[in-house]
Coordinates of C-alpha atoms and ligand atoms in Angstrom, one line a residue:
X1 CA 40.9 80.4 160.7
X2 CA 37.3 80.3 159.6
X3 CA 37.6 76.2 159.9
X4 CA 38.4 76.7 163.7
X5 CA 34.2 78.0 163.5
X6 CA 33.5 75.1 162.3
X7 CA 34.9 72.9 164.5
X8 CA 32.6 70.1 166.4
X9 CA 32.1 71.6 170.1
X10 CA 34.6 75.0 169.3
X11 CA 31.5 77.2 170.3
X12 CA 30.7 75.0 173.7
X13 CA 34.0 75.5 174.7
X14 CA 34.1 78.9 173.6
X15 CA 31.5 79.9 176.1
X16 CA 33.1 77.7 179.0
X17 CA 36.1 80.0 178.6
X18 CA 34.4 83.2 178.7
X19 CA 32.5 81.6 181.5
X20 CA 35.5 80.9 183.5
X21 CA 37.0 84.5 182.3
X22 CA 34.0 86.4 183.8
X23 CA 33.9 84.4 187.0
X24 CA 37.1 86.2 187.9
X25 CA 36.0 89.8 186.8
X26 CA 32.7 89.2 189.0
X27 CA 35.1 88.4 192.0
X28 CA 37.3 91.4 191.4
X29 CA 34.7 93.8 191.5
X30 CA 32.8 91.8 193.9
X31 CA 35.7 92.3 196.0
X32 CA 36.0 95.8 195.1
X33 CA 32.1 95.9 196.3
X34 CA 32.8 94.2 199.4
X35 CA 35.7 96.6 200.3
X36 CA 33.8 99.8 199.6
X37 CA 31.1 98.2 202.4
X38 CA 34.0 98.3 204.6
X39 CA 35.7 101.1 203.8
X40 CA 33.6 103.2 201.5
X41 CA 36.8 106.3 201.1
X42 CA 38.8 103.2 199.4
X43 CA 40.2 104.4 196.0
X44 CA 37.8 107.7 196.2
X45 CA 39.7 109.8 192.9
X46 CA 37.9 106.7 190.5
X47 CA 34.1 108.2 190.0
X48 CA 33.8 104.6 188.2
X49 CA 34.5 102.5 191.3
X50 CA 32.2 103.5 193.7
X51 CA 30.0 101.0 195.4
X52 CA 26.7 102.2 193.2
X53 CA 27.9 101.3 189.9
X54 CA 30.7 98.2 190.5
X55 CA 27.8 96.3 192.6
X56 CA 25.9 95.9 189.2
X57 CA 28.8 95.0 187.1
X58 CA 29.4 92.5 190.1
X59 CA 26.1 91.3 190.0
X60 CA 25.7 91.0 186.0
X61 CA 29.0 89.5 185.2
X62 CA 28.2 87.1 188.0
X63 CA 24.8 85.6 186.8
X64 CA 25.1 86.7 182.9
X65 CA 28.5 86.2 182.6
X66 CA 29.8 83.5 184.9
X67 CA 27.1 81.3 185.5
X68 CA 24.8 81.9 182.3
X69 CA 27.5 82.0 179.9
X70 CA 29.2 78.6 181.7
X71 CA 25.8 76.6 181.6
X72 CA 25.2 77.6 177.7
X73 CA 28.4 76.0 176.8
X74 CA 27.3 72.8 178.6
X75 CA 24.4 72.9 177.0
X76 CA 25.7 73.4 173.4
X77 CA 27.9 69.8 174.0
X78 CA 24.9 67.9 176.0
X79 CA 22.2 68.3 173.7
X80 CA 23.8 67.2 170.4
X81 CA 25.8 64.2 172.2
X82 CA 22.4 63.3 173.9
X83 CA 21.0 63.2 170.5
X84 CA 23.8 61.7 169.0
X85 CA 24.1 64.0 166.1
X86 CA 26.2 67.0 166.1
X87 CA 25.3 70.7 166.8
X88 CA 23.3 71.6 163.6
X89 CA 25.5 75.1 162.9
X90 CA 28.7 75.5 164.5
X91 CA 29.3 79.0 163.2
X92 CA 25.6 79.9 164.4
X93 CA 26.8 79.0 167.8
X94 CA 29.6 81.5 167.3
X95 CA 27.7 84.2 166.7
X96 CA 25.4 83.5 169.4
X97 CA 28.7 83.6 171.6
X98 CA 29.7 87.0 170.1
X99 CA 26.7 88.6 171.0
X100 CA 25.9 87.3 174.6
X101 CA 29.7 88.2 175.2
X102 CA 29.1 91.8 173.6
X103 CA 26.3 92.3 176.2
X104 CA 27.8 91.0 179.0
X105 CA 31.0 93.5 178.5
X106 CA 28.8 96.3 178.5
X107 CA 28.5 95.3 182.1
X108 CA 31.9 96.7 183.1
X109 CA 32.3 99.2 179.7
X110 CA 28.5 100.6 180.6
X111 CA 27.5 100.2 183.7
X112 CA 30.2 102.4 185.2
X113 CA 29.7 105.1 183.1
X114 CA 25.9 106.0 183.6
X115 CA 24.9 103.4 180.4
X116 CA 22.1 101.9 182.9
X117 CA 18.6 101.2 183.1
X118 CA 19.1 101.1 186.8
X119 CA 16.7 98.0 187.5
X120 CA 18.2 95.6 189.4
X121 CA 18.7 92.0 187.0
X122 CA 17.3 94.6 184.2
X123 CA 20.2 97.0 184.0
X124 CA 21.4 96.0 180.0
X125 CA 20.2 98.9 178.0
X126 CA 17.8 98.7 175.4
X127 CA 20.4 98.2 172.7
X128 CA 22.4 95.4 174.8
X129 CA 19.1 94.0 175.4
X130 CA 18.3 93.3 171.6
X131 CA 21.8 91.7 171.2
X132 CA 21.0 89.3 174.3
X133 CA 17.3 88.6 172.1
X134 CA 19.3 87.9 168.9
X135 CA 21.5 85.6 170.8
X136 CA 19.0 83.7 172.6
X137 CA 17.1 83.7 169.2
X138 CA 20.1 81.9 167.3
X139 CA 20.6 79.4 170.2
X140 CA 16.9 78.5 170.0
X141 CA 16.7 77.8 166.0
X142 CA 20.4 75.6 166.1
X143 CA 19.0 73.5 168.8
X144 CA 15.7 72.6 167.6
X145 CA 17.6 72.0 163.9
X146 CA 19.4 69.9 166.0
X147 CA 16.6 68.3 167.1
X148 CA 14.6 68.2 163.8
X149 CA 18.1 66.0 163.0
X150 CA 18.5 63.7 165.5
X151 CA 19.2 60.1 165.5
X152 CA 18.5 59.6 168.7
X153 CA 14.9 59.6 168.9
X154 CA 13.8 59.8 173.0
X155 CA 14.5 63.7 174.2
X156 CA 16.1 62.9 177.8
X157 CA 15.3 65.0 180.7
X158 CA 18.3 67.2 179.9
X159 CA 17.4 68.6 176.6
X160 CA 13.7 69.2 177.9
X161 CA 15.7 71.6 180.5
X162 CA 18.4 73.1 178.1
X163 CA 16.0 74.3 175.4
X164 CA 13.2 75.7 177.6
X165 CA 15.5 77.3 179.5
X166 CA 16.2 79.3 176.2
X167 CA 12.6 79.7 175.0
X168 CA 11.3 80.8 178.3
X169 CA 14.2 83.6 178.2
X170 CA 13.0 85.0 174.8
X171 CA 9.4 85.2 175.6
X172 CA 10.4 86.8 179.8
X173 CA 13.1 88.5 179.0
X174 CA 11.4 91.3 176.7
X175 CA 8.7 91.1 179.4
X176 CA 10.6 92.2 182.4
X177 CA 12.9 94.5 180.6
X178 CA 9.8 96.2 179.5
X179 CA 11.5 96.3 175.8
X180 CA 8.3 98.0 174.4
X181 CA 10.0 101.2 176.1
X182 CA 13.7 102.0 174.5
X183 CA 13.9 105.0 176.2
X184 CA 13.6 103.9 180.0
X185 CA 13.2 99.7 180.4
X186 CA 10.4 100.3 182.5
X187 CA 7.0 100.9 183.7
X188 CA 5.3 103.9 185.6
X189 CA 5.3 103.7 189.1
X190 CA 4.8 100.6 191.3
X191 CA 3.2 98.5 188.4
X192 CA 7.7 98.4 187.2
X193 CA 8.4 96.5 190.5
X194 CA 5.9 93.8 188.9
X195 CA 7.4 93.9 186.0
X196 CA 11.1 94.3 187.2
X197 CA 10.5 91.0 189.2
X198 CA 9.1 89.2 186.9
X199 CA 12.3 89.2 184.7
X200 CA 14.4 89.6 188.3
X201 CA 12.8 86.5 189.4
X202 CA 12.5 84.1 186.1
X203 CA 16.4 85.2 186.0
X204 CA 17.0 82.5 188.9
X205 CA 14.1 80.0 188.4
X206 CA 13.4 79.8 184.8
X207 CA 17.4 80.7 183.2
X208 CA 19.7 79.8 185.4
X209 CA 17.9 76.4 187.2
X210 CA 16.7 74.9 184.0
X211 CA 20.1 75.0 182.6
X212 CA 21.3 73.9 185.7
X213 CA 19.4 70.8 186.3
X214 CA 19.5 70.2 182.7
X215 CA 23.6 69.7 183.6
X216 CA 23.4 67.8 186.5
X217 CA 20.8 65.5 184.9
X218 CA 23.6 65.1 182.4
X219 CA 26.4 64.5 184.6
X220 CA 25.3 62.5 187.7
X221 CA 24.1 59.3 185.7
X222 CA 26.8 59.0 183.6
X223 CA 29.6 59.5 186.3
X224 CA 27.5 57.1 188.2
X225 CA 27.1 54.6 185.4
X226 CA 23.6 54.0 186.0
X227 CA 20.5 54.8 184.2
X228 CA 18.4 57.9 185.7
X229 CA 16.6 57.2 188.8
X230 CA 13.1 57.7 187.2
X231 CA 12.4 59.1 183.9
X232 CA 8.9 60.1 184.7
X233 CA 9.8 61.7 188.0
X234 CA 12.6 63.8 186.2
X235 CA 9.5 65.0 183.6
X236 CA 7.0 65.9 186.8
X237 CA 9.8 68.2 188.3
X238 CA 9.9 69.7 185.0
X239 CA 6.3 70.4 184.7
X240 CA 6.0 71.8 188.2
X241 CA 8.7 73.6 187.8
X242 CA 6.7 75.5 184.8
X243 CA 3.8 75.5 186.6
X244 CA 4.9 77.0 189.9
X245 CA 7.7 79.4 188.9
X246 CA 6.9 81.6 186.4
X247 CA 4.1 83.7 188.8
X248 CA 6.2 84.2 192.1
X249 CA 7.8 87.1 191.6
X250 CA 5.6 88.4 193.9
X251 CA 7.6 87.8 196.7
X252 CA 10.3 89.9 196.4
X253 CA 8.3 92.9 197.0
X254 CA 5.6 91.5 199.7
X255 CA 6.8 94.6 201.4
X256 CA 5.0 96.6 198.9
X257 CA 1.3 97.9 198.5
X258 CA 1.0 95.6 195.1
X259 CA -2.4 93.4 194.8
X260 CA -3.0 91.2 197.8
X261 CA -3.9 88.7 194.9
X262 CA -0.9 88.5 193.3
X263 CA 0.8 88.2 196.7
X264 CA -1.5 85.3 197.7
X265 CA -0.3 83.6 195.0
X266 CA 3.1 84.3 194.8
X267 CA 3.2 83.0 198.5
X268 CA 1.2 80.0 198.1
X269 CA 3.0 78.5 194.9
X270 CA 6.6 79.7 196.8
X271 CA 6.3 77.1 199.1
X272 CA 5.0 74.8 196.8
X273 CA 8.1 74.7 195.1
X274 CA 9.0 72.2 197.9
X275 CA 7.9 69.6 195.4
X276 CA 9.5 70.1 192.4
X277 CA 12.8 71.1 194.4
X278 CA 12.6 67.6 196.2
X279 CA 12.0 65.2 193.2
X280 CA 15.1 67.2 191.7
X281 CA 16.9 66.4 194.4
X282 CA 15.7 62.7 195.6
X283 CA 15.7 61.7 191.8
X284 CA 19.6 62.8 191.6
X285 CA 20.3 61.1 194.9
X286 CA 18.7 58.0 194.4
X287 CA 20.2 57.5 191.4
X288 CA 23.8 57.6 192.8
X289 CA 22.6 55.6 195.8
X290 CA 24.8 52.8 195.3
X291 CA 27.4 54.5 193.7
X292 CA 28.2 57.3 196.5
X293 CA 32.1 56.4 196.4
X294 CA 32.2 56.8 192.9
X295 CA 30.2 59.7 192.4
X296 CA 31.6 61.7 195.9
X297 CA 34.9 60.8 194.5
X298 CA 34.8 62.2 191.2
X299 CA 36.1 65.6 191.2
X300 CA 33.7 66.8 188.7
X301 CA 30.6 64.8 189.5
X302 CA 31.7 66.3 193.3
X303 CA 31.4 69.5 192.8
X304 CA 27.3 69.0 191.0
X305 CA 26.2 66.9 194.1
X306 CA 27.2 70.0 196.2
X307 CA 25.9 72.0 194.4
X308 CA 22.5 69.8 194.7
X309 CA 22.9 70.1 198.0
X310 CA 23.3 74.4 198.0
X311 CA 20.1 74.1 195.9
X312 CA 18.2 71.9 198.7
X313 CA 19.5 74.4 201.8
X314 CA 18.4 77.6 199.3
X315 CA 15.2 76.1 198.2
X316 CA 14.1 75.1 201.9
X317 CA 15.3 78.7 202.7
X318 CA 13.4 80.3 200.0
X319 CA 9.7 79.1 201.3
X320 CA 10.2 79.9 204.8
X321 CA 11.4 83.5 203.3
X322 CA 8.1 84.5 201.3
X323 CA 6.2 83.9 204.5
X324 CA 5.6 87.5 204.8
X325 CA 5.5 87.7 208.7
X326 CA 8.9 86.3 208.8
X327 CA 10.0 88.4 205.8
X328 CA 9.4 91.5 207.9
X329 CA 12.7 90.6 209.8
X330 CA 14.8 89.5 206.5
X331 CA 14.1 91.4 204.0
X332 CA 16.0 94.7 202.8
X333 CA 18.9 93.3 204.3
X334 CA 22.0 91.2 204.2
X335 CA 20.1 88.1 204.7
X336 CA 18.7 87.9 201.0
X337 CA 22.4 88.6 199.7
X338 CA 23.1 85.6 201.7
X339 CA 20.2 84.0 199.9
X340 CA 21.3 85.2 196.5
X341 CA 24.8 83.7 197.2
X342 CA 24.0 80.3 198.0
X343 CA 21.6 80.2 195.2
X344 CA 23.8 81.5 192.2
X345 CA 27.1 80.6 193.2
X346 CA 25.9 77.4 195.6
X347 CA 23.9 76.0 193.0
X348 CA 24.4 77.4 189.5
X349 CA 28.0 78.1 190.1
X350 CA 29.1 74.7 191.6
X351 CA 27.1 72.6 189.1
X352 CA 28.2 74.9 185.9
X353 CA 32.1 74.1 187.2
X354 CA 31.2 70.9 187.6
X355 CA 29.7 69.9 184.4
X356 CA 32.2 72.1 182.5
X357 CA 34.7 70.5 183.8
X358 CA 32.9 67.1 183.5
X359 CA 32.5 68.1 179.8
X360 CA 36.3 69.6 179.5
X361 CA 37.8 66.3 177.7
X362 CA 35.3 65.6 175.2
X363 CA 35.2 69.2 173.8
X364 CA 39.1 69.5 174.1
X365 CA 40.6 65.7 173.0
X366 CA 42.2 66.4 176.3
X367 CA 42.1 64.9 180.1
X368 CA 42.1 67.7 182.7
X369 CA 45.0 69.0 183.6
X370 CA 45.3 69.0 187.4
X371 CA 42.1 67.1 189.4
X372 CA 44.1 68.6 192.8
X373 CA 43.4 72.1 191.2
X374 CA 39.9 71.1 190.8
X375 CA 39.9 69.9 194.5
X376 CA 41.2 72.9 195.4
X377 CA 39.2 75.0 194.1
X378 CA 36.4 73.3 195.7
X379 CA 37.5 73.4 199.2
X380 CA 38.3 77.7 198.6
X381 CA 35.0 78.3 197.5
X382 CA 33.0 75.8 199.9
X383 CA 34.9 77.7 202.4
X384 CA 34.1 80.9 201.3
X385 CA 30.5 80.5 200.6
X386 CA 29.9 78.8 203.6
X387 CA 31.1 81.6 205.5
X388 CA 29.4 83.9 203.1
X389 CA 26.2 82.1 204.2
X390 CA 27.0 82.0 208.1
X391 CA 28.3 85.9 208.1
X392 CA 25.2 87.5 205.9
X393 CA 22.3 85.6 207.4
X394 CA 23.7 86.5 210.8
X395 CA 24.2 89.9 210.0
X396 CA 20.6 90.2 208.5
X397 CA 19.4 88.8 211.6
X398 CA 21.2 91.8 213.3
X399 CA 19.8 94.5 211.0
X400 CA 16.2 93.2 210.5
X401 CA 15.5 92.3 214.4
X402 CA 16.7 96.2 215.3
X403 CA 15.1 98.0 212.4
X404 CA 12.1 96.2 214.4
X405 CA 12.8 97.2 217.7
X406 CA 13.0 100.9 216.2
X407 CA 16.5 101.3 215.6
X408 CA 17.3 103.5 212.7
X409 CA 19.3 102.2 209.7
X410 CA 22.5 104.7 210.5
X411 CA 22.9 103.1 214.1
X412 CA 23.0 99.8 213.1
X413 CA 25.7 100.5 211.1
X414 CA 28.9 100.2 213.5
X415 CA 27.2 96.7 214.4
X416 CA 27.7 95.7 210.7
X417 CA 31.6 96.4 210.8
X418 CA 32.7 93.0 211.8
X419 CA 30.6 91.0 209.2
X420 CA 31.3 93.0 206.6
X421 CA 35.1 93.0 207.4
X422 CA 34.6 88.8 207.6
X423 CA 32.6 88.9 203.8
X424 CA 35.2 90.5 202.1
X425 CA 38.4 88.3 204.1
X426 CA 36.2 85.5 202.7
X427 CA 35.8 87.0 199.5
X428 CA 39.5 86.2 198.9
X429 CA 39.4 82.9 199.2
X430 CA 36.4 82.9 196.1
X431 CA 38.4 85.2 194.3
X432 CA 41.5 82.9 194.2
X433 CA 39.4 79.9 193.3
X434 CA 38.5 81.6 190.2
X435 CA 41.5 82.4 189.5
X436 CA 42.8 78.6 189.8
X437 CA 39.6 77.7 187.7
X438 CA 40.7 79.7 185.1
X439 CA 44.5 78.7 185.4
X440 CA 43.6 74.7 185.1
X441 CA 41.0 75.5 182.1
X442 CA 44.0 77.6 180.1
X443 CA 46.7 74.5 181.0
X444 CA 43.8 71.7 179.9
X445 CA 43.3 73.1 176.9
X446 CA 47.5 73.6 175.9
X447 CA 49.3 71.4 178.5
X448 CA 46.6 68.7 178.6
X449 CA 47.5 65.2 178.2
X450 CA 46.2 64.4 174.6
X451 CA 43.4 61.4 174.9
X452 CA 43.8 58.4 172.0
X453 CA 40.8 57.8 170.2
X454 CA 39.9 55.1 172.2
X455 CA 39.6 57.0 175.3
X456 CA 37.9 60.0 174.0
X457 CA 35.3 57.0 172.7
X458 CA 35.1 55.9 176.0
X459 CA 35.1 59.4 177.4
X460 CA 31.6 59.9 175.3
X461 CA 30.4 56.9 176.5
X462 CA 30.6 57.7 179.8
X463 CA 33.2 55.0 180.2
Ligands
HEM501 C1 11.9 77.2 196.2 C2 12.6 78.0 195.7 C3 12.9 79.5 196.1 C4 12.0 80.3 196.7 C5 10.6 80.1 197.3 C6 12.8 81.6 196.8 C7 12.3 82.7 197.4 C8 13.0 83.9 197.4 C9 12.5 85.2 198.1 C10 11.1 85.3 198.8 C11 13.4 86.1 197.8 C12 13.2 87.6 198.2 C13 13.7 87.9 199.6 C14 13.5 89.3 200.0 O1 13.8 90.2 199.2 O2 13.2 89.5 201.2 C15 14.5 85.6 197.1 C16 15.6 86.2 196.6 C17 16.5 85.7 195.8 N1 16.5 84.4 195.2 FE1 15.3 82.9 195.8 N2 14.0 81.4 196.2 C18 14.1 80.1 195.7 C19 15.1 79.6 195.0 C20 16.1 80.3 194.4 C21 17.0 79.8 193.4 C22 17.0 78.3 193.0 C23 17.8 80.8 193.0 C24 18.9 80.8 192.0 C25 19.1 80.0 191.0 C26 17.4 82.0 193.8 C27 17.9 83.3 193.6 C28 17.5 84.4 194.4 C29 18.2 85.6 194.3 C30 19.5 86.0 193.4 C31 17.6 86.5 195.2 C32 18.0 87.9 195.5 C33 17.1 88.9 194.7 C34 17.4 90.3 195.2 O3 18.4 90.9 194.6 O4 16.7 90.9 196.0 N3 16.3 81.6 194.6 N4 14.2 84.2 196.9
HEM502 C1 34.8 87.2 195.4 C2 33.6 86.8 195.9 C3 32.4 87.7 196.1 C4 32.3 88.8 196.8 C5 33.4 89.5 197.6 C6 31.0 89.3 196.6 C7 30.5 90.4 197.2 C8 29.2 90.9 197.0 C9 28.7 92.2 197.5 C10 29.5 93.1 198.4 C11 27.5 92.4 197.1 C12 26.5 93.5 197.4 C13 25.7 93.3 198.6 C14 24.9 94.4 199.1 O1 24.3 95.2 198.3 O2 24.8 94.6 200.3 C15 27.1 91.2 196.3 C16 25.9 91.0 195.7 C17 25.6 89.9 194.9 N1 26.5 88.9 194.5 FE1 28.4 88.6 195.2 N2 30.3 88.4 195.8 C18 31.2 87.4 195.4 C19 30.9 86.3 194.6 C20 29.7 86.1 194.0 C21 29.4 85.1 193.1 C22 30.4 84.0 192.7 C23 28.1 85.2 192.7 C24 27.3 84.4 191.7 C25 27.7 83.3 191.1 C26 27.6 86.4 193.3 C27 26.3 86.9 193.2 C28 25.8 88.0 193.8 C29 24.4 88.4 193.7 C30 23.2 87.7 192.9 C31 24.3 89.6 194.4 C32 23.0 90.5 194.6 C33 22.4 90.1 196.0 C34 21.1 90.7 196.3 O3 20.8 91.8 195.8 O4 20.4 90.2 197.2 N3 28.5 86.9 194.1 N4 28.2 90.3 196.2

């Protein structure tokens, strides 16, 4: 048993599984979330399923769980192959996955019983939030041992991406959790919504893109066959990306008295973000130019370029939105969950399937066990996010253009009915994609076809 810990890439896969595992628990009570929008007397006996506490275990499982735990798996495979070396501590990865899985289950153990800090992105608890520190701590020292033992000696984009992603989380994570605090998580007054979105807002940008992009760096040229586009192209998104994302928080409560300073700039480097987002993008794309077919027609590889192209519509969307004369019309409404959808699930969520399943047949000694279940799964969740997208902004529009023409928030209610009916209808089709993930990740890893040596060689290769 204790061998299986020490098994090259047990821990990456490890996480991909969990990964996969909460993607379906995030559905179900996203579903049950989307429901209780519709038809809030649903199931009323259970005090633990009400729409106030399941939207957070929703939420948490979603981006922690899902996505987060997904991308960390990917990670723990790319950045040893890319150094050509092997993880420095398997059983260190382990326990890194024991933790982060710990805090993510108090999601759905805690939440719905009142164990809450009640900040939106910043709900863990103070003790769940010292297990998510130790975790991120034990990640951070096995892959800079792996680094201090490469044999590869040029760091590629990727691992640049992969490890700041973890190092920015220790140092923002304590920050906007306001960890200094056991007792409450937070600040007095208004100064906590600086604070809380800080952390709500490095969450997206500086967790869950890094490790993101970090993927798709991986996965794009070597499904393409092709070197990288532009190495130095790939470091100046990086850069930007440090120097424009970790102070806009801001925006997320423009509608706030806060410091018109700190506004300014959260405004002003918002839409600068057009930059990095575009070399991201134009760097990925140019350097499957010529290999489109190839690229398009990989299952895996498919599902990453879509989910480049979720993270161009969101990040064109994103400027326009922290214009705070326009924001006056979409914000505190449905149109910023149809935000939040695109981004985590358009971007994060495609590329983390992608790459995991990209990654699947080096870390199992397997091939995938049904590329029709991986198309699939696809078209259900393009589908359903697409209509996510088309339904939420829509209905935003409806709220935010009343509450401006004086409407109250109760009368604009009835007028919500038939989007919110459509969002959880849709809501089925995402919830049986993950299902199907999950179902062709369980038969890869016992029904798949076994690889000879030769091919899991060329497999690594990028053959
Ligand atoms: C150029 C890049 C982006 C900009 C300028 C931007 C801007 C914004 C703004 C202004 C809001 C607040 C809207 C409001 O409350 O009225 C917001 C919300 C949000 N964004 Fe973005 N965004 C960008 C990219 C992303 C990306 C890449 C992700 C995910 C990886 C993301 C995830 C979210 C989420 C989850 C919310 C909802 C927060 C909430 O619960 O209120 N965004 N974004
Ligand atoms: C079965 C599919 C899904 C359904 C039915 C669903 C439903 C919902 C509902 C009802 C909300 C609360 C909206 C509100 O407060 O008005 C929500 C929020 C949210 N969901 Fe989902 N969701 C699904 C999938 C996902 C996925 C796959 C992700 C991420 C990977 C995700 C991320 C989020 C986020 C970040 C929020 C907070 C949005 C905000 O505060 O602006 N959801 N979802």
């Amino acid at each position: 048993m204790t061998r299986y810990f020490k098994k090259p890439n047990s821990a990456s896969l490890a996480f991909m599984v969990a990964g996969a595992v909460w993607f379906v628990v995030g559905a179900v009570y996203g579903m049950f979330s989307a429901i209780h929008l519709v038809s809030p007397e649903f199931l009323p006996e259970v005090a633990w399923l009400v729409f106030g506490r399941e939207r957070p275990v929703h939420v948490n499982t979603m981006l922690y769980g899902f996505v987060g735990t997904m991308l960390i798996g990917c990670g723990l495979y790319c950045v040893p192959m890319l150094l050509r070396t092997r993880l420095w501590s398997e059983p260190l990865a382990w326990g890194g996955f024991v933790l982060w899985n710990l805090v993510i289950l108090s999601g759905p153990l805690g939440f719905a019983f009142g164990y809450t800090q009640g900040r939106e992105y910043s709900e863990y608890t103070w003790s769940a939030d010292m297990l998510l520190m130790v975790a991120v701590t034990l990640i951070i020292i096995n892959l800079i041992m792996t680094i201090v033992h490469r044999t590869e000696q040029q760091l590629y984009v990727s691992i640049w991406y992969f490890v700041a992603a973890f190092l920015w989380t220790a140092g923002n994570y304590p920050i906007g959790n306001v960890m200094w605090h056991p007792a409450t998580g937070a600040m007095p007054g208004l100064i906590d919504s600086i604070f809380l979105w800080f952390w709500g807002h490095n969450l997206p940008g500086l967790f869950i893109t890094p490790l993101a992009t970090g993927a798709a760096y991986f996965v794009i040229p070597r499904v393409a066959r092709t070197p990288l586009n532009s190495h130095t192209l790939s470091l100046l998104g990086f850069w930007l990306l440090v120097a424009l994302y970790t102070h806009i928080g801001g925006h997320h409560v423009l509608q706030s008295p806060i410091p018109n300073w700190l506004k300014a700039v959260s405004i002003v480097d918002s839409v600068a973000m057009v930059v990095p987002v575009t070399i991201v993008v134009l760097n990925l794309w140019l350097t499957a130019r010529q290999r489109g077919a190839v690229v398009w027609g990989d299952p895996a590889a498919r599902l990453v370029m879509a989910g480049i192209v979720w993270y161009l519509i969101t990040c064109i969307q994103g400027p326009v939105q922290s214009l705070p004369y326009l924001q006056r019309v979409t914000h505190f409404n449905n149109w910023t969950v149809g935000h939040a959808h695109i981004a985590m699930l358009g971007f994060g969520g495609y590329i983390a399937l992608g790459a995991m399943y990209h990654i699947l047949p080096m870390v199992t000694g397997r091939s995938v066990y049904s590329a029709r279940l991986i198309n699939l799964q696809f078209g259900l969740i393009t589908f359903g996010l697409t209509g996510f997208f088309l339904v939420l902004t829509a209905a935003g529009l409806v709220q935010g253009t009343s509450w401006n023409n004086g409407e109250t928030v109760y009368r604009v209610l009835p007028q919500l009915r038939p989007f919110m009916v459509s969002r959880a209808a849709l809501g089925i089709f995402i919830l049986t994609a993950s299902i199907i993930g999950l179902i062709n990740l369980i038969m890869t890893i016992t029904h798949g076809r076994k690889l000879a040596p030769e091919e899991l060689d060329q497999a690594e290769e990028g053959l």
